[in-house]
Amino acid sequence: MRTLMAVLAGLSAALATPVFAADDDWPEIKSAPFGAVRPWGAFAHYGGRGEAAYTRAVTLYADSRGGKTVLVARRVRAQGGPAYADWTDAEACPQLADAARRLERLAMPGLDVPGVGTEPPPAPAADGDSYLLWADQARWRGGRTASLEVRGSDGSPLASWMQDAFARLDGCWRLGRPRP
């Protein structure tokens, strides 16, 4: 049984779609189209060190289907070689909408300007994994639109949300791309 599972896992990886992967793939992750639909957001986890380094990233889309908006997600995974993409949407995976609702409630960092106001406590060394979030559909409290990009490290609220999102979506990914 283990041999069969290993063969199926290898076959799944071999059939997965290879995608762009370079030293700086974050711009590609944030801009990969889904048909004619542009991404509205993306998140990525860059982990490990040296030969054990890996990337897990998700690009998010809002697809109009029959008068309703359906969330679509493209995941990219890479570890020391080519990157591979797989897909899901909120119709097949309700956990995607749940992860997005949790993202809306994610506490964002405040600004601490050096020499102004209260001095913040010293931050822990930022030598752990990197967690990136980009959204083109952000809003100020008054409703004005904004874009944002945030980078966090291990132990941050962003890292916690992202680890939770990856775990929730784990069983949702499919090689077939949803129809736009």
Coordinates of N, CA, C and O in Angstrom, one line a residue:
M1 N 0.8 -1.2 0.0 CA 0.0 0.0 0.0 C 0.9 1.3 0.0 O 0.6 2.2 -0.7
R2 N 1.9 1.2 0.8 CA 2.8 2.4 0.8 C 3.5 2.6 -0.5 O 3.7 3.8 -0.9
T3 N 3.8 1.5 -1.2 CA 4.4 1.7 -2.5 C 3.5 2.3 -3.5 O 3.8 3.2 -4.2
L4 N 2.2 1.9 -3.4 CA 1.2 2.5 -4.3 C 1.0 3.9 -4.0 O 0.9 4.8 -4.9
M5 N 1.0 4.3 -2.7 CA 0.8 5.7 -2.4 C 2.0 6.5 -2.9 O 1.9 7.7 -3.3
A6 N 3.2 6.0 -2.8 CA 4.4 6.7 -3.2 C 4.4 6.9 -4.7 O 4.7 7.9 -5.3
V7 N 3.9 5.8 -5.5 CA 3.8 5.9 -6.9 C 2.8 7.0 -7.3 O 3.0 7.8 -8.2
L8 N 1.6 7.0 -6.6 CA 0.6 8.0 -6.9 C 1.0 9.4 -6.6 O 0.8 10.3 -7.4
A9 N 1.7 9.6 -5.5 CA 2.3 10.9 -5.2 C 3.3 11.3 -6.2 O 3.3 12.5 -6.7
G10 N 4.1 10.4 -6.7 CA 5.1 10.8 -7.7 C 4.4 11.1 -9.0 O 4.8 12.0 -9.7
L11 N 3.4 10.3 -9.4 CA 2.6 10.6 -10.6 C 1.9 11.9 -10.5 O 1.9 12.7 -11.5
S12 N 1.4 12.2 -9.4 CA 0.7 13.5 -9.2 C 1.7 14.7 -9.4 O 1.4 15.6 -10.1
A13 N 2.9 14.5 -8.8 CA 3.9 15.6 -9.0 C 4.3 15.7 -10.5 O 4.5 16.8 -11.0
A14 N 4.4 14.6 -11.1 CA 4.9 14.6 -12.5 C 3.8 15.2 -13.4 O 4.1 15.8 -14.4
L15 N 2.5 15.0 -13.1 CA 1.5 15.6 -13.9 C 1.2 17.0 -13.6 O 0.5 17.7 -14.4
A16 N 1.6 17.5 -12.5 CA 1.4 18.9 -12.1 C 2.0 19.8 -13.1 O 3.0 19.5 -13.7
T17 N 1.4 21.0 -13.2 CA 1.9 21.9 -14.2 C 3.1 22.6 -13.7 O 3.1 23.3 -12.7
P18 N 4.3 22.5 -14.5 CA 5.4 23.3 -14.0 C 5.2 24.8 -14.3 O 4.5 25.1 -15.3
V19 N 5.6 25.7 -13.5 CA 5.4 27.1 -13.6 C 6.7 27.8 -13.4 O 7.7 27.3 -13.0
F20 N 6.6 29.1 -13.7 CA 7.8 30.0 -13.5 C 8.3 29.9 -12.1 O 7.6 29.9 -11.2
A21 N 9.6 29.7 -12.0 CA 10.3 29.8 -10.7 C 11.6 30.4 -10.9 O 12.4 29.9 -11.7
A22 N 11.9 31.4 -10.1 CA 13.2 32.1 -10.2 C 13.6 32.5 -8.8 O 12.9 32.3 -7.8
D23 N 14.7 33.2 -8.7 CA 15.2 33.7 -7.4 C 14.1 34.6 -6.8 O 13.9 34.6 -5.6
D24 N 13.5 35.4 -7.6 CA 12.4 36.3 -7.1 C 11.1 36.0 -7.8 O 10.8 36.7 -8.7
D25 N 10.4 35.0 -7.3 CA 9.1 34.7 -8.0 C 7.9 35.4 -7.4 O 6.8 35.2 -7.9
W26 N 8.1 36.2 -6.3 CA 7.0 36.9 -5.7 C 6.3 37.8 -6.8 O 5.0 37.8 -6.8
P27 N 7.0 38.6 -7.6 CA 6.2 39.3 -8.6 C 5.4 38.4 -9.6 O 4.2 38.8 -9.9
E28 N 5.8 37.3 -9.9 CA 5.1 36.4 -10.7 C 3.9 35.8 -10.0 O 2.8 35.7 -10.5
I29 N 4.0 35.5 -8.7 CA 2.9 35.0 -7.9 C 1.8 36.0 -7.8 O 0.6 35.7 -7.9
K30 N 2.2 37.3 -7.7 CA 1.2 38.4 -7.5 C 0.5 38.7 -8.9 O -0.5 39.4 -8.8
S31 N 1.0 38.3 -10.0 CA 0.5 38.7 -11.3 C 0.0 37.6 -12.2 O -0.5 37.9 -13.3
A32 N 0.1 36.4 -11.8 CA -0.3 35.3 -12.7 C -1.8 35.4 -13.0 O -2.6 35.4 -12.1
P33 N -2.1 35.4 -14.3 CA -3.6 35.6 -14.6 C -4.3 34.3 -14.5 O -3.7 33.2 -14.6
F34 N -5.6 34.4 -14.4 CA -6.5 33.2 -14.5 C -7.5 33.6 -15.6 O -8.5 34.3 -15.4
G35 N -7.1 33.1 -16.8 CA -7.9 33.6 -18.0 C -7.7 35.1 -18.1 O -6.6 35.6 -18.1
A36 N -8.8 35.8 -18.2 CA -8.8 37.3 -18.3 C -8.9 37.9 -16.9 O -8.9 39.1 -16.8
V37 N -8.9 37.1 -15.8 CA -9.1 37.6 -14.5 C -7.7 37.9 -13.8 O -6.9 37.0 -13.8
R38 N -7.6 39.1 -13.4 CA -6.3 39.5 -12.6 C -6.5 39.1 -11.2 O -7.6 39.1 -10.6
P39 N -5.3 38.8 -10.5 CA -5.4 38.4 -9.1 C -5.8 39.7 -8.3 O -5.5 40.8 -8.6
W40 N -6.4 39.4 -7.2 CA -6.7 40.5 -6.2 C -5.9 40.4 -5.0 O -5.7 41.3 -4.2
G41 N -5.2 39.2 -4.8 CA -4.4 39.0 -3.6 C -3.5 37.8 -3.8 O -3.7 37.0 -4.7
A42 N -2.5 37.7 -2.9 CA -1.6 36.6 -2.9 C -0.9 36.5 -1.5 O -0.8 37.5 -0.8
F43 N -0.5 35.3 -1.2 CA 0.3 35.1 0.0 C 1.3 34.0 -0.2 O 1.1 33.1 -1.1
A44 N 2.4 34.1 0.4 CA 3.5 33.1 0.2 C 4.3 32.9 1.5 O 4.4 33.8 2.3
H45 N 4.8 31.7 1.6 CA 5.6 31.3 2.7 C 6.9 30.8 2.1 O 6.9 29.8 1.4
Y46 N 8.0 31.5 2.5 CA 9.3 31.1 2.1 C 10.0 30.5 3.3 O 10.3 31.2 4.2
G47 N 10.3 29.2 3.3 CA 10.8 28.6 4.5 C 12.1 27.8 4.2 O 12.5 27.6 3.1
G48 N 12.6 27.3 5.3 CA 13.8 26.4 5.3 C 15.1 27.2 4.9 O 15.0 28.4 4.6
R49 N 16.2 26.6 4.9 CA 17.4 27.2 4.5 C 18.2 26.2 3.6 O 18.1 25.0 3.7
G50 N 19.1 26.8 2.8 CA 20.0 26.1 1.9 C 19.2 25.1 1.0 O 18.2 25.5 0.4
E51 N 19.6 23.9 1.0 CA 19.0 22.9 0.1 C 17.6 22.5 0.6 O 16.8 22.0 -0.2
A52 N 17.2 22.8 1.8 CA 15.9 22.5 2.3 C 14.9 23.6 2.1 O 13.8 23.6 2.5
A53 N 15.4 24.7 1.4 CA 14.5 25.9 1.2 C 13.3 25.5 0.3 O 13.4 24.7 -0.6
Y54 N 12.1 26.1 0.7 CA 10.9 25.8 -0.1 C 10.1 27.0 -0.2 O 10.2 28.0 0.6
T55 N 9.1 27.0 -1.1 CA 8.2 28.0 -1.3 C 6.8 27.4 -1.4 O 6.6 26.4 -2.1
R56 N 5.8 28.0 -0.7 CA 4.4 27.7 -0.8 C 3.7 29.0 -1.0 O 3.9 29.9 -0.2
A57 N 3.0 29.1 -2.1 CA 2.4 30.4 -2.4 C 1.0 30.2 -3.0 O 0.7 29.2 -3.7
V58 N 0.1 31.2 -2.8 CA -1.3 31.1 -3.3 C -1.6 32.4 -3.9 O -1.4 33.5 -3.3
T59 N -2.1 32.4 -5.1 CA -2.6 33.6 -5.8 C -4.2 33.5 -5.8 O -4.7 32.4 -6.0
L60 N -4.8 34.6 -5.5 CA -6.3 34.6 -5.3 C -7.0 35.5 -6.4 O -6.5 36.5 -6.7
Y61 N -8.1 35.0 -6.8 CA -8.9 35.6 -7.9 C -10.4 35.6 -7.5 O -10.8 34.8 -6.7
A62 N -11.1 36.6 -8.0 CA -12.5 36.7 -7.9 C -13.1 36.5 -9.2 O -13.1 37.4 -10.1
D63 N -13.7 35.4 -9.5 CA -14.3 35.0 -10.8 C -15.8 35.2 -10.8 O -16.5 34.7 -9.9
S64 N -16.3 35.9 -11.8 CA -17.8 36.1 -11.9 C -18.4 34.9 -12.6 O -18.0 34.6 -13.8
R65 N -19.3 34.2 -12.0 CA -19.9 33.0 -12.6 C -21.4 33.1 -12.4 O -21.9 33.0 -11.2
G66 N -22.1 33.3 -13.5 CA -23.6 33.3 -13.4 C -24.1 34.4 -12.4 O -25.1 34.1 -11.7
G67 N -23.5 35.6 -12.4 CA -24.0 36.6 -11.5 C -23.5 36.6 -10.1 O -23.9 37.4 -9.3
K68 N -22.6 35.6 -9.8 CA -22.1 35.6 -8.4 C -20.5 35.6 -8.5 O -20.0 35.2 -9.5
T69 N -19.9 36.0 -7.4 CA -18.5 35.9 -7.4 C -18.0 34.7 -6.7 O -18.5 34.4 -5.6
V70 N -17.1 34.0 -7.3 CA -16.5 32.8 -6.8 C -15.0 33.0 -6.6 O -14.3 33.4 -7.5
L71 N -14.5 32.7 -5.4 CA -13.1 32.8 -5.1 C -12.4 31.6 -5.8 O -12.8 30.5 -5.7
V72 N -11.3 31.9 -6.4 CA -10.4 30.9 -7.1 C -9.0 31.1 -6.5 O -8.6 32.2 -6.3
A73 N -8.3 29.9 -6.3 CA -7.0 30.0 -5.8 C -6.0 29.1 -6.6 O -6.4 28.0 -7.0
R74 N -4.8 29.6 -6.9 CA -3.8 28.9 -7.5 C -2.6 28.7 -6.6 O -2.1 29.7 -6.1
R75 N -2.2 27.5 -6.3 CA -1.1 27.3 -5.3 C 0.1 26.9 -6.1 O 0.1 26.1 -7.1
V76 N 1.3 27.4 -5.7 CA 2.5 27.1 -6.3 C 3.4 26.5 -5.2 O 3.5 27.1 -4.1
R77 N 4.1 25.4 -5.5 CA 5.0 24.7 -4.6 C 6.3 24.5 -5.2 O 6.3 24.0 -6.4
A78 N 7.4 24.7 -4.5 CA 8.7 24.5 -5.1 C 9.7 24.1 -3.9 O 9.5 24.7 -2.9
Q79 N 10.6 23.2 -4.2 CA 11.6 22.9 -3.3 C 12.8 22.4 -4.0 O 12.9 21.3 -4.5
G80 N 13.8 23.3 -4.3 CA 15.0 23.0 -4.9 C 14.9 22.5 -6.3 O 15.8 21.8 -6.8
G81 N 13.9 22.9 -7.0 CA 13.7 22.5 -8.4 C 12.6 23.3 -9.0 O 12.2 24.4 -8.6
P82 N 11.9 22.7 -10.1 CA 10.8 23.4 -10.7 C 9.7 23.6 -9.7 O 9.5 22.8 -8.8
A83 N 8.9 24.6 -10.0 CA 7.7 24.9 -9.2 C 6.5 24.3 -9.9 O 6.5 24.2 -11.1
Y84 N 5.5 23.9 -9.1 CA 4.3 23.2 -9.7 C 3.1 24.0 -9.2 O 3.1 24.4 -8.0
A85 N 2.1 24.0 -10.0 CA 0.8 24.7 -9.7 C -0.3 23.8 -9.6 O -0.4 22.8 -10.4
D86 N -1.2 24.0 -8.7 CA -2.5 23.3 -8.7 C -3.6 24.3 -8.2 O -3.2 25.5 -7.9
W87 N -4.8 23.9 -8.3 CA -5.9 24.9 -8.2 C -7.1 24.4 -7.3 O -7.2 23.2 -7.1
T88 N -7.9 25.4 -6.8 CA -9.1 25.1 -6.2 C -10.0 26.3 -6.3 O -9.6 27.4 -6.8
D89 N -11.3 26.2 -6.0 CA -12.2 27.3 -5.9 C -13.2 27.1 -4.7 O -13.2 26.0 -4.2
A90 N -13.9 28.2 -4.4 CA -14.7 28.1 -3.2 C -16.0 27.2 -3.4 O -16.6 26.8 -2.4
E91 N -16.3 26.9 -4.7 CA -17.4 26.0 -4.9 C -17.0 24.6 -4.6 O -17.8 23.8 -4.0
A92 N -15.8 24.2 -4.9 CA -15.3 22.8 -4.6 C -14.7 22.8 -3.2 O -14.6 21.7 -2.6
C93 N -14.3 23.9 -2.6 CA -13.6 23.9 -1.3 C -14.1 25.1 -0.5 O -13.6 26.2 -0.6
P94 N -15.2 24.9 0.3 CA -15.7 26.0 1.1 C -14.7 26.6 2.1 O -14.8 27.7 2.6
Q95 N -13.6 25.8 2.4 CA -12.6 26.3 3.3 C -11.8 27.5 2.7 O -11.3 28.3 3.5
L96 N -11.9 27.7 1.4 CA -11.2 28.8 0.8 C -11.9 30.1 1.2 O -11.3 31.1 1.6
A97 N -13.3 30.1 1.2 CA -14.0 31.3 1.6 C -13.8 31.5 3.1 O -13.7 32.7 3.6
D98 N -13.7 30.4 3.9 CA -13.5 30.6 5.4 C -12.1 31.2 5.6 O -11.9 32.1 6.4
A99 N -11.0 30.8 4.9 CA -9.7 31.3 5.0 C -9.7 32.8 4.6 O -9.1 33.6 5.3
A100 N -10.5 33.2 3.6 CA -10.6 34.6 3.2 C -11.3 35.4 4.2 O -10.9 36.6 4.5
R101 N -12.3 34.9 4.9 CA -13.0 35.6 6.0 C -12.0 35.9 7.1 O -12.0 37.0 7.7
R102 N -11.2 34.9 7.4 CA -10.2 35.0 8.5 C -9.2 36.1 8.1 O -8.7 36.8 8.9
L103 N -8.8 36.1 6.8 CA -7.9 37.1 6.3 C -8.4 38.5 6.5 O -7.7 39.4 6.9
E104 N -9.7 38.7 6.3 CA -10.3 40.0 6.5 C -10.2 40.5 7.9 O -10.2 41.7 8.2
R105 N -10.1 39.6 8.8 CA -10.0 39.9 10.3 C -8.6 39.9 10.8 O -8.3 40.2 12.0
L106 N -7.6 39.7 9.9 CA -6.2 39.6 10.3 C -5.7 41.0 10.8 O -5.9 42.0 10.1
A107 N -5.2 41.0 12.0 CA -4.6 42.3 12.6 C -3.4 42.7 11.8 O -2.5 41.9 11.5
M108 N -3.4 43.9 11.3 CA -2.3 44.5 10.5 C -1.3 45.2 11.4 O -1.7 45.8 12.5
P109 N -0.1 45.3 11.1 CA 0.9 46.0 11.9 C 0.6 47.5 11.9 O 0.1 48.0 10.9
G110 N 1.0 48.1 13.0 CA 1.0 49.6 13.0 C 2.4 50.1 12.7 O 3.4 49.3 12.7
L111 N 2.5 51.4 12.5 CA 3.8 52.0 12.3 C 4.4 52.5 13.5 O 3.7 53.1 14.4
D112 N 5.7 52.2 13.7 CA 6.5 52.8 14.8 C 7.6 53.6 14.1 O 8.5 53.0 13.6
V113 N 7.4 54.9 14.2 CA 8.4 55.8 13.6 C 9.5 56.0 14.6 O 9.3 56.4 15.7
P114 N 10.8 55.7 14.2 CA 11.9 55.9 15.2 C 12.0 57.3 15.7 O 11.9 58.3 14.9
G115 N 12.1 57.5 17.0 CA 12.3 58.8 17.6 C 11.0 59.6 17.8 O 11.1 60.7 18.2
V116 N 9.9 59.0 17.4 CA 8.6 59.7 17.6 C 7.7 58.8 18.4 O 7.6 57.6 18.2
G117 N 7.0 59.4 19.3 CA 6.1 58.6 20.2 C 6.8 57.7 21.1 O 8.0 57.9 21.5
T118 N 6.2 56.6 21.4 CA 6.7 55.6 22.4 C 7.6 54.7 21.6 O 7.3 54.2 20.6
E119 N 8.8 54.4 22.2 CA 9.7 53.5 21.6 C 9.2 52.1 21.8 O 8.8 51.7 22.9
P120 N 9.1 51.3 20.7 CA 8.6 49.9 20.8 C 9.7 49.0 21.5 O 10.9 49.4 21.5
P121 N 9.2 47.9 22.0 CA 10.2 47.0 22.6 C 11.1 46.4 21.5 O 10.6 46.4 20.3
P122 N 12.2 45.9 21.8 CA 13.1 45.4 20.7 C 12.4 44.2 20.1 O 11.8 43.3 20.8
A123 N 12.4 44.1 18.8 CA 11.8 43.0 18.1 C 12.7 41.8 18.1 O 14.0 42.0 18.1
P124 N 12.2 40.6 18.1 CA 13.0 39.4 18.0 C 13.7 39.4 16.6 O 13.3 40.0 15.6
A125 N 14.8 38.8 16.6 CA 15.6 38.7 15.3 C 14.7 38.1 14.2 O 14.0 37.1 14.4
A126 N 14.8 38.7 13.0 CA 14.0 38.2 11.9 C 14.8 37.3 11.0 O 15.0 37.5 9.8
D127 N 15.3 36.2 11.6 CA 16.1 35.2 10.8 C 15.3 33.9 10.5 O 15.9 33.0 10.1
G128 N 14.0 33.9 10.7 CA 13.2 32.8 10.5 C 12.6 32.8 9.1 O 13.1 33.4 8.2
D129 N 11.5 32.1 8.9 CA 10.8 32.0 7.6 C 10.2 33.4 7.3 O 10.0 34.2 8.2
S130 N 10.0 33.6 6.0 CA 9.3 34.8 5.5 C 7.9 34.5 5.1 O 7.6 33.5 4.4
Y131 N 7.0 35.4 5.5 CA 5.5 35.3 5.1 C 5.2 36.6 4.4 O 5.3 37.7 5.0
L132 N 4.7 36.5 3.2 CA 4.3 37.7 2.5 C 2.8 37.7 2.1 O 2.3 36.6 1.8
L133 N 2.2 38.9 2.2 CA 0.8 39.0 1.8 C 0.7 40.3 1.0 O 1.3 41.3 1.3
W134 N -0.1 40.2 -0.1 CA -0.3 41.3 -1.0 C -1.8 41.3 -1.3 O -2.4 40.2 -1.5
A135 N -2.5 42.4 -1.3 CA -3.9 42.6 -1.6 C -4.1 43.8 -2.4 O -3.6 44.9 -2.0
D136 N -4.8 43.7 -3.5 CA -5.1 44.9 -4.3 C -6.6 45.3 -4.0 O -7.1 46.2 -4.7
Q137 N -7.2 44.7 -3.1 CA -8.6 45.0 -2.8 C -8.8 45.4 -1.3 O -9.7 45.1 -0.7
A138 N -7.8 46.1 -0.8 CA -7.8 46.6 0.6 C -8.6 47.9 0.6 O -8.9 48.5 -0.4
R139 N -9.1 48.2 1.8 CA -9.9 49.4 2.0 C -9.5 50.1 3.3 O -9.2 49.4 4.3
W140 N -9.5 51.4 3.2 CA -9.3 52.2 4.5 C -10.6 52.1 5.2 O -11.6 51.8 4.7
R141 N -10.6 52.5 6.5 CA -11.8 52.5 7.3 C -13.0 53.3 6.7 O -14.1 52.9 6.7
G142 N -12.7 54.4 6.0 CA -13.7 55.2 5.4 C -14.2 54.7 4.0 O -15.1 55.2 3.4
G143 N -13.6 53.5 3.6 CA -14.1 52.9 2.3 C -13.2 53.2 1.1 O -13.4 52.6 0.1
R144 N -12.3 54.1 1.2 CA -11.4 54.3 0.1 C -10.5 53.1 -0.2 O -10.1 52.4 0.7
T145 N -10.3 52.9 -1.5 CA -9.5 51.7 -1.9 C -8.0 51.9 -1.6 O -7.5 53.0 -1.5
A146 N -7.3 50.8 -1.4 CA -5.9 50.8 -1.2 C -5.3 49.4 -1.6 O -6.0 48.4 -1.8
S147 N -4.0 49.4 -1.8 CA -3.3 48.2 -2.0 C -2.4 48.1 -0.8 O -2.0 49.0 -0.2
L148 N -2.0 46.8 -0.5 CA -1.1 46.7 0.7 C -0.2 45.5 0.4 O -0.5 44.6 -0.3
E149 N 1.0 45.5 1.0 CA 1.9 44.4 1.0 C 2.6 44.4 2.3 O 3.1 45.4 2.8
V150 N 2.5 43.2 3.0 CA 3.1 43.0 4.3 C 4.0 41.8 4.3 O 3.7 40.8 3.7
R151 N 5.1 41.9 5.1 CA 6.0 40.8 5.3 C 6.1 40.6 6.7 O 6.3 41.5 7.5
G152 N 5.9 39.3 7.1 CA 6.1 38.9 8.5 C 7.1 37.8 8.7 O 7.6 37.3 7.7
S153 N 7.3 37.4 9.9 CA 8.2 36.3 10.2 C 7.6 35.4 11.1 O 6.4 35.6 11.5
D154 N 8.3 34.3 11.5 CA 7.7 33.3 12.4 C 7.2 34.0 13.6 O 7.7 34.9 14.2
G155 N 6.0 33.5 14.1 CA 5.4 34.0 15.3 C 4.5 35.2 15.1 O 3.9 35.6 16.1
S156 N 4.5 35.8 13.9 CA 3.6 37.0 13.7 C 2.2 36.5 13.4 O 1.9 35.4 13.1
P157 N 1.2 37.4 13.6 CA -0.2 37.1 13.2 C -0.3 36.6 11.8 O -1.1 35.8 11.4
L158 N 0.5 37.2 10.9 CA 0.5 36.8 9.5 C 0.9 35.4 9.3 O 0.3 34.6 8.6
A159 N 2.0 35.0 10.0 CA 2.5 33.6 9.9 C 1.4 32.6 10.5 O 1.2 31.6 9.9
S160 N 0.8 33.0 11.6 CA -0.3 32.1 12.2 C -1.4 32.0 11.2 O -1.9 30.9 11.0
W161 N -1.9 33.1 10.6 CA -3.0 33.0 9.7 C -2.6 32.1 8.5 O -3.4 31.3 8.0
M162 N -1.4 32.3 7.9 CA -1.0 31.6 6.8 C -0.9 30.1 7.0 O -1.3 29.3 6.2
Q163 N -0.3 29.7 8.2 CA -0.2 28.3 8.5 C -1.6 27.7 8.6 O -1.8 26.6 8.2
D164 N -2.5 28.4 9.2 CA -3.9 27.9 9.4 C -4.5 27.8 8.0 O -5.2 26.8 7.7
A165 N -4.3 28.8 7.1 CA -4.9 28.7 5.8 C -4.4 27.6 5.0 O -5.1 26.8 4.3
F166 N -3.1 27.3 5.0 CA -2.5 26.2 4.3 C -3.0 24.9 4.8 O -3.4 24.0 4.1
A167 N -3.2 24.8 6.1 CA -3.7 23.5 6.7 C -5.2 23.3 6.3 O -5.6 22.2 6.0
R168 N -6.0 24.4 6.3 CA -7.4 24.3 6.0 C -7.6 23.9 4.5 O -8.5 23.2 4.2
L169 N -6.7 24.4 3.6 CA -6.9 24.1 2.2 C -6.1 22.9 1.7 O -6.2 22.5 0.6
D170 N -5.5 22.2 2.6 CA -4.6 21.1 2.2 C -5.3 20.0 1.3 O -4.7 19.6 0.4
G171 N -6.5 19.6 1.6 CA -7.1 18.6 0.8 C -7.9 19.1 -0.4 O -8.6 18.3 -1.1
C172 N -7.8 20.4 -0.7 CA -8.6 21.0 -1.7 C -8.0 21.1 -3.1 O -8.7 21.3 -4.1
W173 N -6.7 20.9 -3.2 CA -6.0 21.2 -4.4 C -6.2 20.1 -5.4 O -6.1 19.0 -5.1
R174 N -6.3 20.6 -6.7 CA -6.5 19.7 -7.9 C -5.6 20.1 -9.0 O -5.4 21.3 -9.1
L175 N -5.1 19.2 -9.8 CA -4.3 19.5 -10.9 C -5.1 20.3 -12.0 O -4.5 21.2 -12.6
G176 N -6.3 20.0 -12.2 CA -7.1 20.7 -13.2 C -7.5 22.1 -12.8 O -7.9 22.4 -11.7
R177 N -7.3 23.0 -13.7 CA -7.6 24.4 -13.5 C -9.1 24.6 -13.6 O -9.7 24.1 -14.6
P178 N -9.7 25.3 -12.7 CA -11.2 25.6 -12.8 C -11.5 26.4 -14.0 O -10.6 27.1 -14.5
R179 N -12.6 26.3 -14.6 CA -13.0 27.0 -15.8 C -13.3 28.5 -15.3 O -14.1 28.7 -14.4
P180 N -12.7 29.5 -16.0 CA -13.0 30.9 -15.7 C -14.3 31.3 -16.2 O -14.9 30.6 -17.0

